[in-house]
Coordinates of C-alpha atoms in Angstrom, one line a residue:
X1 CA -1.5 -12.5 3.0
X2 CA -5.0 -13.5 2.0
X3 CA -5.6 -14.2 -1.8
X4 CA -6.1 -11.5 -4.3
X5 CA -9.4 -10.0 -5.2
X6 CA -11.4 -13.0 -6.9
X7 CA -11.0 -13.2 -10.6
X8 CA -8.5 -10.3 -10.9
X9 CA -6.4 -10.6 -14.0
X10 CA -2.8 -9.2 -14.4
X11 CA -2.3 -5.5 -14.0
X12 CA -2.1 -4.5 -17.5
X13 CA -5.4 -6.1 -18.5
X14 CA -7.4 -4.6 -15.4
X15 CA -5.7 -1.1 -15.9
X16 CA -6.8 -1.2 -19.8
X17 CA -10.4 -1.6 -18.8
X18 CA -10.2 1.0 -15.9
X19 CA -8.6 3.5 -18.3
X20 CA -11.6 3.2 -20.7
X21 CA -14.0 4.5 -17.7
X22 CA -14.4 8.2 -18.2
X23 CA -16.4 8.7 -15.0
X24 CA -13.8 6.7 -12.9
X25 CA -10.8 8.7 -14.3
X26 CA -12.7 12.0 -13.7
X27 CA -13.4 11.1 -10.1
X28 CA -9.6 9.9 -9.5
X29 CA -8.2 13.1 -11.3
X30 CA -10.3 15.5 -9.2
X31 CA -9.7 13.7 -6.0
X32 CA -6.1 13.2 -6.2
X33 CA -5.1 16.5 -7.5
X34 CA -7.1 18.1 -4.8
X35 CA -5.4 16.0 -1.9
X36 CA -1.8 16.4 -3.3
X37 CA -2.2 20.3 -3.5
X38 CA -3.3 20.6 0.0
X39 CA -0.5 18.1 1.2
X40 CA 1.8 20.5 -0.6
X41 CA 0.8 23.6 1.2
X42 CA 0.7 21.7 4.5
X43 CA 4.2 20.3 4.2
X44 CA 5.3 23.5 3.0
X45 CA 4.5 25.1 6.5
X46 CA 7.1 22.9 8.3
X47 CA 10.7 24.3 8.0
X48 CA 12.2 21.0 9.0
X49 CA 10.2 18.6 7.0
X50 CA 13.4 17.1 5.5
X51 CA 14.9 16.5 9.2
X52 CA 11.3 14.9 10.3
X53 CA 11.4 12.6 7.1
X54 CA 14.9 11.5 7.8
X55 CA 14.2 11.0 11.6
X56 CA 11.0 8.8 10.6
X57 CA 13.2 6.7 8.3
X58 CA 15.8 6.1 10.9
X59 CA 13.3 5.3 13.7
X60 CA 11.6 2.8 11.4
X61 CA 14.8 1.1 10.3
X62 CA 16.2 0.9 13.9
X63 CA 12.7 -0.8 15.0
X64 CA 12.9 -3.4 12.0
X65 CA 16.4 -4.2 12.9
X66 CA 15.4 -5.0 16.4
X67 CA 12.0 -6.2 15.8
X68 CA 12.1 -9.3 17.6
X69 CA 13.2 -7.4 20.8
X70 CA 10.6 -4.7 20.6
X71 CA 7.7 -7.4 19.9
X72 CA 8.7 -9.1 23.3
X73 CA 8.6 -5.7 25.1
X74 CA 5.3 -4.7 23.6
X75 CA 3.7 -8.2 24.8
X76 CA 5.0 -7.6 28.2
X77 CA 3.9 -4.0 28.4
X78 CA 0.4 -4.9 27.0
X79 CA 0.2 -8.0 29.4
X80 CA 1.2 -5.8 32.3
X81 CA -1.6 -3.4 31.4
X82 CA -4.4 -5.9 31.6
X83 CA -4.6 -6.7 28.0
X84 CA -3.9 -10.0 26.3
X85 CA -1.6 -10.7 23.3
X86 CA -2.3 -13.3 20.5
X87 CA 0.1 -14.2 17.8
X88 CA -1.1 -14.8 14.1
X89 CA 1.4 -16.4 11.6
X90 CA -1.2 -16.0 8.7
X91 CA -4.6 -14.6 7.7
X92 CA -6.2 -17.8 8.6
X93 CA -5.0 -17.9 12.1
X94 CA -5.8 -14.3 12.6
X95 CA -9.2 -14.8 11.4
X96 CA -9.8 -17.8 13.8
X97 CA -8.5 -15.9 16.6
X98 CA -10.7 -13.0 16.0
X99 CA -14.1 -15.1 15.3
X100 CA -13.3 -17.3 18.5
X101 CA -12.9 -14.2 20.5
X102 CA -16.1 -12.7 19.3
X103 CA -18.1 -15.9 19.7
X104 CA -16.7 -16.2 23.4
X105 CA -18.7 -12.8 24.2
X106 CA -22.0 -14.5 22.8
X107 CA -22.4 -11.5 20.3
X108 CA -23.1 -11.8 16.8
X109 CA -22.4 -8.2 15.5
X110 CA -19.4 -6.0 15.7
X111 CA -18.4 -2.5 14.8
X112 CA -15.2 -1.6 13.2
X113 CA -12.6 1.2 12.9
X114 CA -11.0 1.5 9.4
X115 CA -8.2 -1.0 9.2
X116 CA -5.9 -2.1 6.4
X117 CA -4.9 -5.2 8.3
X118 CA -8.4 -6.7 8.8
X119 CA -9.0 -5.8 4.8
X120 CA -5.7 -7.7 4.3
X121 CA -6.9 -10.9 5.8
X122 CA -10.4 -10.8 4.7
X123 CA -11.8 -10.6 8.2
X124 CA -15.3 -9.3 7.5
X125 CA -15.9 -12.4 5.2
X126 CA -14.4 -14.8 7.6
X127 CA -16.6 -13.4 10.5
X128 CA -19.6 -13.7 8.2
X129 CA -18.9 -17.4 7.5
X130 CA -19.1 -17.9 11.4
X131 CA -22.3 -15.9 11.5
X132 CA -21.1 -12.7 12.6
X133 CA -21.9 -9.5 11.0
X134 CA -19.2 -6.7 11.0
X135 CA -20.3 -3.0 10.4
X136 CA -17.9 -0.6 9.0
X137 CA -18.1 2.8 10.6
X138 CA -15.6 4.9 8.6
X139 CA -17.7 6.9 6.0
X140 CA -15.8 5.8 3.0
X141 CA -15.6 2.1 4.3
X142 CA -19.4 2.5 4.8
X143 CA -19.8 3.5 1.0
X144 CA -17.8 0.6 0.0
X145 CA -19.6 -2.0 2.2
X146 CA -23.0 -0.8 1.4
X147 CA -22.4 -0.7 -2.4
X148 CA -20.8 -4.3 -2.2
X149 CA -17.8 -2.8 -3.6
X150 CA -13.9 -2.9 -3.1
X151 CA -11.8 -0.2 -1.7
X152 CA -9.6 1.6 -4.1
X153 CA -7.4 4.0 -2.0
X154 CA -5.6 3.4 1.5
X155 CA -6.9 6.8 2.9
X156 CA -10.2 7.0 1.0
X157 CA -11.4 3.7 -0.1
X158 CA -14.4 5.1 -1.9
X159 CA -12.5 7.7 -3.9
X160 CA -13.6 6.1 -7.1
X161 CA -17.2 7.2 -6.2
X162 CA -18.8 10.5 -6.6
X163 CA -21.5 12.2 -4.7
X164 CA -24.3 11.0 -7.1
X165 CA -23.4 7.6 -6.6
X166 CA -22.9 7.7 -3.0
X167 CA -26.7 9.1 -2.6
X168 CA -27.9 6.4 -4.8
X169 CA -26.1 3.7 -2.6
X170 CA -27.3 5.1 0.6
X171 CA -30.9 5.3 -0.6
X172 CA -30.8 1.9 -2.0
X173 CA -28.7 -0.2 0.4
X174 CA -29.0 1.6 4.0
X175 CA -32.4 0.0 5.0
X176 CA -31.1 -3.5 4.5
X177 CA -28.2 -2.8 6.9
X178 CA -30.2 -0.8 9.7
X179 CA -31.8 2.6 9.8
X180 CA -32.7 3.7 6.2
X181 CA -31.6 6.9 4.4
X182 CA -33.8 10.1 4.9
X183 CA -36.5 10.6 2.3
X184 CA -35.3 13.0 -0.3
X185 CA -31.7 12.5 0.6
X186 CA -29.6 14.9 -1.7
X187 CA -26.0 14.6 -2.9
X188 CA -24.5 17.5 -0.9
X189 CA -21.7 16.5 1.6
X190 CA -23.7 17.5 4.6
X191 CA -26.7 15.5 3.8
X192 CA -24.7 12.5 3.0
X193 CA -22.7 12.8 6.2
X194 CA -25.8 13.2 8.3
X195 CA -27.5 10.3 6.7
X196 CA -24.2 8.2 7.7
X197 CA -24.2 9.7 11.2
X198 CA -27.9 8.6 11.8
X199 CA -27.3 5.3 10.3
X200 CA -24.3 4.6 12.5
X201 CA -25.5 5.9 15.8
X202 CA -27.6 2.8 16.6
X203 CA -24.7 0.7 15.9
X204 CA -22.4 2.5 18.2
X205 CA -24.8 2.3 21.1
X206 CA -25.8 -1.3 20.6
X207 CA -22.5 -2.9 19.9
X208 CA -20.7 -5.0 22.7
X209 CA -17.5 -5.7 20.6
X210 CA -15.2 -3.2 18.7
X211 CA -12.5 -4.3 16.2
X212 CA -9.8 -1.9 15.2
X213 CA -6.3 -1.9 13.8
X214 CA -3.7 0.5 14.9
X215 CA -1.6 3.2 13.2
X216 CA 1.3 2.7 15.9
X217 CA 2.1 0.6 18.9
X218 CA 4.4 2.0 21.6
X219 CA 6.5 -0.8 23.0
X220 CA 7.6 0.8 26.1
X221 CA 4.1 1.3 27.6
X222 CA 2.0 -1.1 25.4
X223 CA -0.2 1.9 24.2
X224 CA -2.0 1.5 20.8
X225 CA -2.9 4.7 18.6
X226 CA -5.5 5.3 16.1
X227 CA -5.7 8.6 14.1
X228 CA -8.8 9.6 12.2
X229 CA -11.0 12.5 11.2
X230 CA -14.5 11.6 11.7
X231 CA -14.8 10.4 15.5
X232 CA -16.2 7.1 14.8
X233 CA -13.0 5.7 15.9
X234 CA -13.3 7.1 19.3
X235 CA -16.7 5.6 19.4
X236 CA -15.7 2.1 18.4
X237 CA -12.7 2.2 20.9
X238 CA -14.4 3.5 24.1
X239 CA -18.1 2.2 23.8
X240 CA -17.9 -1.5 23.4
X241 CA -17.2 -4.0 26.3
X242 CA -14.7 -6.0 24.4
X243 CA -11.9 -4.4 22.0
X244 CA -9.9 -6.4 19.6
X245 CA -7.3 -4.8 17.8
X246 CA -5.5 -6.5 14.7
X247 CA -2.1 -5.0 14.0
X248 CA 0.9 -5.8 11.8
X249 CA 4.2 -6.4 13.4
X250 CA 5.7 -3.5 11.8
X251 CA 3.6 -1.0 13.3
X252 CA 5.7 -0.7 16.5
X253 CA 7.7 2.4 17.6
X254 CA 10.1 2.0 20.5
X255 CA 9.2 5.0 22.6
X256 CA 6.6 7.8 23.0
X257 CA 9.4 10.4 21.8
X258 CA 9.7 8.4 18.6
X259 CA 5.8 8.7 18.2
X260 CA 6.0 12.4 18.2
X261 CA 7.6 12.3 14.9
X262 CA 4.9 10.4 13.2
X263 CA 2.2 12.4 14.7
X264 CA 3.5 15.4 12.8
X265 CA 4.4 13.8 9.5
X266 CA 1.3 11.2 9.0
X267 CA -1.5 13.9 9.1
X268 CA 0.2 16.2 6.8
X269 CA 0.9 13.7 4.3
X270 CA -2.5 12.1 4.4
X271 CA -5.3 14.4 5.0
X272 CA -3.0 17.5 4.7
X273 CA -4.0 18.6 8.2
X274 CA -1.7 19.8 10.9
X275 CA -3.0 17.3 13.1
X276 CA -5.5 14.5 13.1
X277 CA -9.1 15.8 14.7
X278 CA -9.1 12.5 16.8
X279 CA -6.0 10.9 18.1
X280 CA -7.1 8.0 20.2
X281 CA -4.7 6.2 22.5
X282 CA -5.3 3.1 24.9
X283 CA -3.1 1.1 27.1
X284 CA -4.6 -2.1 28.2
X285 CA -7.8 -2.0 30.4
X286 CA -9.2 0.0 33.3
X287 CA -12.1 -0.6 35.7
X288 CA -13.6 3.1 35.3
X289 CA -13.5 3.6 31.6
X290 CA -13.5 2.0 28.1
X291 CA -13.6 -1.9 27.3
X292 CA -13.5 -4.2 30.1
X293 CA -11.5 -6.8 27.8
X294 CA -8.8 -5.9 25.4
X295 CA -7.3 -8.5 22.8
X296 CA -4.2 -7.7 20.5
X297 CA -3.7 -9.8 17.5
X298 CA -0.1 -9.4 16.3
X299 CA -0.1 -10.2 12.7
X300 CA 2.8 -11.5 10.5
X301 CA 1.3 -12.8 7.2
X302 CA 4.4 -12.4 5.2
X303 CA 6.1 -9.8 7.2
X304 CA 8.8 -11.9 8.4
X305 CA 9.6 -13.0 4.8
X306 CA 9.6 -9.3 3.7
X307 CA 12.0 -8.3 6.5
X308 CA 14.5 -10.9 5.3
X309 CA 15.0 -8.9 1.9
X310 CA 17.6 -6.3 2.5
X311 CA 16.3 -4.2 -0.3
X312 CA 12.5 -5.1 0.0
X313 CA 12.3 -4.6 3.7
X314 CA 12.0 -0.7 3.4
X315 CA 8.4 -1.3 2.3
X316 CA 7.6 -2.2 6.1
X317 CA 8.5 1.4 7.0
X318 CA 5.1 2.5 5.4
X319 CA 2.8 4.4 7.8
X320 CA -0.3 4.0 5.3
X321 CA -0.4 7.8 4.5
X322 CA -1.1 7.3 0.7
X323 CA 0.6 10.3 -0.3
X324 CA 2.3 8.0 -3.1
X325 CA -1.0 7.2 -4.4
X326 CA -2.0 10.8 -4.8
X327 CA 1.0 11.8 -6.9
X328 CA 1.4 8.7 -9.1
X329 CA 0.4 9.0 -12.8
X330 CA -0.4 5.4 -13.0
X331 CA -2.7 5.1 -10.0
X332 CA -4.4 8.3 -11.3
X333 CA -5.6 6.7 -14.5
X334 CA -6.0 3.1 -13.6
X335 CA -7.5 3.3 -10.1
X336 CA -7.0 1.3 -7.3
X337 CA -9.0 -1.8 -8.3
X338 CA -6.5 -2.5 -11.0
X339 CA -3.9 -3.7 -8.2
X340 CA -5.8 -6.6 -7.2
X341 CA -5.1 -5.9 -3.7
X342 CA -6.1 -3.8 -0.6
X343 CA -2.9 -1.9 -0.8
X344 CA -3.2 0.0 -4.4
X345 CA -0.8 2.3 -5.8
X346 CA 3.0 2.7 -5.7
X347 CA 3.1 1.1 -2.1
X348 CA 0.9 -1.6 -3.1
X349 CA 3.1 -2.4 -6.0
X350 CA 6.0 -3.3 -3.8
X351 CA 4.2 -4.5 -0.6
X352 CA 1.6 -7.0 -2.0
X353 CA 4.1 -9.1 -4.2
X354 CA 6.3 -9.4 -1.0
X355 CA 3.3 -10.4 1.3
X356 CA 1.8 -12.7 -1.1
X357 CA 4.7 -13.8 -3.2
X358 CA 5.0 -13.3 -7.2
X359 CA 3.6 -16.7 -8.1
X360 CA 0.3 -15.4 -9.2
X361 CA -0.2 -13.4 -12.4
X362 CA -1.5 -10.2 -10.8
X363 CA 1.5 -10.2 -8.2
X364 CA 4.0 -11.0 -10.9
X365 CA 2.8 -8.0 -12.9
X366 CA 2.6 -5.4 -10.0
X367 CA 6.4 -4.5 -10.0
X368 CA 5.7 -3.3 -13.7
X369 CA 2.7 -1.1 -12.7
X370 CA 5.0 2.1 -12.5
X371 CA 6.7 4.5 -14.9
X372 CA 9.5 4.6 -12.4
X373 CA 9.2 8.6 -12.4
X374 CA 10.1 8.8 -8.8
X375 CA 7.3 11.1 -7.5
X376 CA 6.4 8.6 -5.0
X377 CA 9.6 8.5 -3.2
X378 CA 9.8 12.5 -3.1
X379 CA 6.6 12.7 -1.1
X380 CA 7.0 9.6 1.1
X381 CA 7.4 10.6 4.7
X382 CA 9.7 8.0 5.6
X383 CA 11.5 7.9 2.5
X384 CA 10.8 4.4 1.0
X385 CA 12.7 4.3 -2.3
X386 CA 9.7 2.7 -4.2
X387 CA 11.5 2.7 -7.6
X388 CA 14.3 1.0 -6.2
X389 CA 12.3 -1.9 -4.7
X390 CA 10.2 -2.1 -7.8
X391 CA 13.2 -2.8 -10.0
X392 CA 14.4 -5.2 -7.5
X393 CA 11.1 -6.9 -7.6
X394 CA 11.1 -6.9 -11.4
X395 CA 14.6 -8.7 -11.4
X396 CA 13.2 -11.2 -9.0
X397 CA 10.1 -11.7 -11.3
X398 CA 12.1 -12.1 -14.4
X399 CA 14.8 -14.5 -12.9
X400 CA 12.8 -16.5 -10.6
X401 CA 14.9 -18.3 -8.3
X402 CA 14.3 -19.0 -4.3
X403 CA 12.4 -17.2 -1.8
X404 CA 11.2 -17.9 1.8
X405 CA 7.7 -18.5 2.3
X406 CA 6.2 -19.3 5.8
X407 CA 9.7 -20.4 6.8
X408 CA 10.2 -22.7 4.1
X409 CA 12.2 -22.4 0.8
X410 CA 10.4 -22.6 -2.3
X411 CA 11.4 -22.4 -5.7
X412 CA 9.9 -19.4 -7.9
X413 CA 9.5 -20.3 -11.5
X414 CA 10.6 -17.6 -14.0
X415 CA 7.6 -15.5 -15.0
X416 CA 6.2 -16.2 -18.2
X417 CA 6.4 -13.6 -20.8
X418 CA 10.0 -12.8 -19.9
X419 CA 11.9 -15.6 -22.0
X420 CA 12.7 -13.2 -24.9
X421 CA 14.0 -10.4 -22.3
X422 CA 16.2 -13.1 -20.6
X423 CA 17.5 -14.4 -24.1
X424 CA 18.5 -10.7 -25.1
X425 CA 20.2 -10.2 -21.7
X426 CA 22.3 -13.3 -22.2
X427 CA 23.1 -12.4 -25.9
X428 CA 24.2 -8.9 -24.5
X429 CA 26.5 -10.4 -21.8
X430 CA 28.0 -12.8 -24.2
X431 CA 28.8 -9.9 -26.7
X432 CA 30.1 -7.5 -23.9
X433 CA 32.6 -10.1 -22.8
X434 CA 33.8 -10.5 -26.5
X435 CA 35.2 -7.1 -27.7
X436 CA 35.7 -8.4 -31.2
X437 CA 32.2 -9.9 -31.4
X438 CA 30.9 -6.6 -30.1
X439 CA 32.7 -4.5 -32.9
X440 CA 31.7 -6.9 -35.5
X441 CA 27.8 -6.7 -34.5
X442 CA 28.0 -2.8 -34.3
X443 CA 29.4 -2.3 -37.7
X444 CA 26.8 -4.9 -39.2
X445 CA 24.1 -2.8 -37.4
X446 CA 25.2 0.4 -39.0
X447 CA 25.7 -1.0 -42.5
X448 CA 22.1 -2.5 -42.5
X449 CA 20.5 0.3 -40.6
X450 CA 18.0 1.2 -43.6
X451 CA 16.6 -2.3 -43.4
X452 CA 15.7 -2.1 -39.7
X453 CA 11.8 -2.1 -39.1
X454 CA 10.2 1.1 -37.4
X455 CA 8.6 -1.1 -34.7
X456 CA 9.4 -4.2 -32.9
X457 CA 7.7 -7.5 -34.0
X458 CA 5.4 -9.6 -31.8
X459 CA 4.9 -8.9 -28.2
X460 CA 7.4 -5.8 -28.5
X461 CA 4.9 -3.7 -30.5
X462 CA 3.4 -2.8 -27.2
X463 CA 6.4 -0.8 -26.4
X464 CA 7.2 0.6 -30.0
X465 CA 3.8 1.6 -30.8
X466 CA 4.2 4.5 -28.4
X467 CA 7.9 5.0 -28.6
X468 CA 10.1 5.8 -31.6
X469 CA 13.1 3.2 -31.8
X470 CA 16.4 4.7 -31.4
X471 CA 18.1 5.2 -34.6
X472 CA 21.3 3.2 -35.5
X473 CA 24.2 5.6 -36.1
X474 CA 25.7 5.6 -39.6
X475 CA 29.2 4.6 -38.1
X476 CA 30.0 3.0 -34.7
X477 CA 31.6 5.0 -31.9
X478 CA 34.9 3.1 -32.0
X479 CA 35.2 3.4 -35.6
X480 CA 34.6 7.2 -35.5
X481 CA 37.1 7.5 -32.6
X482 CA 39.7 5.5 -34.5
X483 CA 39.1 7.4 -37.7
X484 CA 39.2 10.8 -36.2
X485 CA 41.6 10.5 -33.2
X486 CA 43.6 7.7 -34.3
X487 CA 42.5 5.8 -30.9
X488 CA 44.4 8.2 -28.7
X489 CA 43.2 10.2 -25.9
X490 CA 42.7 14.1 -26.3
X491 CA 45.9 16.0 -25.4
X492 CA 48.4 13.0 -25.8

């Protein structure tokens, strides 16, 4: 995976700054509460939601277990339909492939469908370095691009902006990117949408190259699927002469019948719609309609390494619905930028450290960016147990050890700041293995309990300042049991 956002500190530091932004917190609270309330109503309409959720989980798990076979089948199907498949091991290779394909057309600008994979690899920046300008056409992505901002939500990248801020961005920046915003632009949703439509229309009609991701790829036919709500995706996928799709290797489903499950669960979990307004599907090329050339870039970028982790691999089930972000109390207060990744929120806290490794300060802190309340697991349409993976990754961060990166074994150094925790765990292991020492320690703790501090010293104050330390009982349990029951079980 490409690097973190430039200059990003560890999550606690970034979140501390974000929490102090009252406007940001208000924007996030309003948006997430609205989306999750609508989602709850949409899901409640489906009597077999639990069965659909389990079906989605099983389909994904089956596909991941046999990913090698389905990838080969997908390549054969795409090639047979007139497309060309490229394999990219990492972000750098994917960016080079796409840049070369665009330059081969002689074009210097492209239109883009919203794509997490292209954000992950930093494609826009890589194309700009090659003299190619990429235009985002999703409304929220357009806002982020014009504002020289970073996405903060999987589904709604500009969720941290309110209507007044968006109006100011359009009025100030649109002219430098193409058609300027209308005079007297207001902050009403209809006016903002109309300004974006007029601005993008000329780009749709002029562009010869389109770049997309895909929500799903059907192995049996080589069909790619994009679901969206605005129609910009349909324009980007059908009008250009050349279409380049960059897709993570985990986005495969084996058959059309499998796709049916996700076309029910994804829209309800993401936009709270019964079905997406636009579901675009394309299979290779035809002489009568659509692009004349189709290229599929299959992206690994850490996914194979993630697949090797029996606990962590369930993150690859993710269908990018963002339901976990909308219920997460940590995300609601800290916002997406604090995660230092295009994948924010609970899913980002388990996906980014696996794709990028835990060597950087931000990635080592992400598994701790959670209260482990479990709300994310409850709403996930493919039943990813995010709390389980978070705890698993915390163990990896604290202990260090070995991991696989790019097919090579690397040694992970124990994370800084966990020395005291590791020492405490070693002391506890020693004491629990020696009953006599454990009993002596319990008695000493009880007899000196009036001398115990009310808060922890040093770095531990960050924990105890917001919590009461549990009181030590006047008598250890073993002594109480011996005194009251003579050490015998009740009834004997």
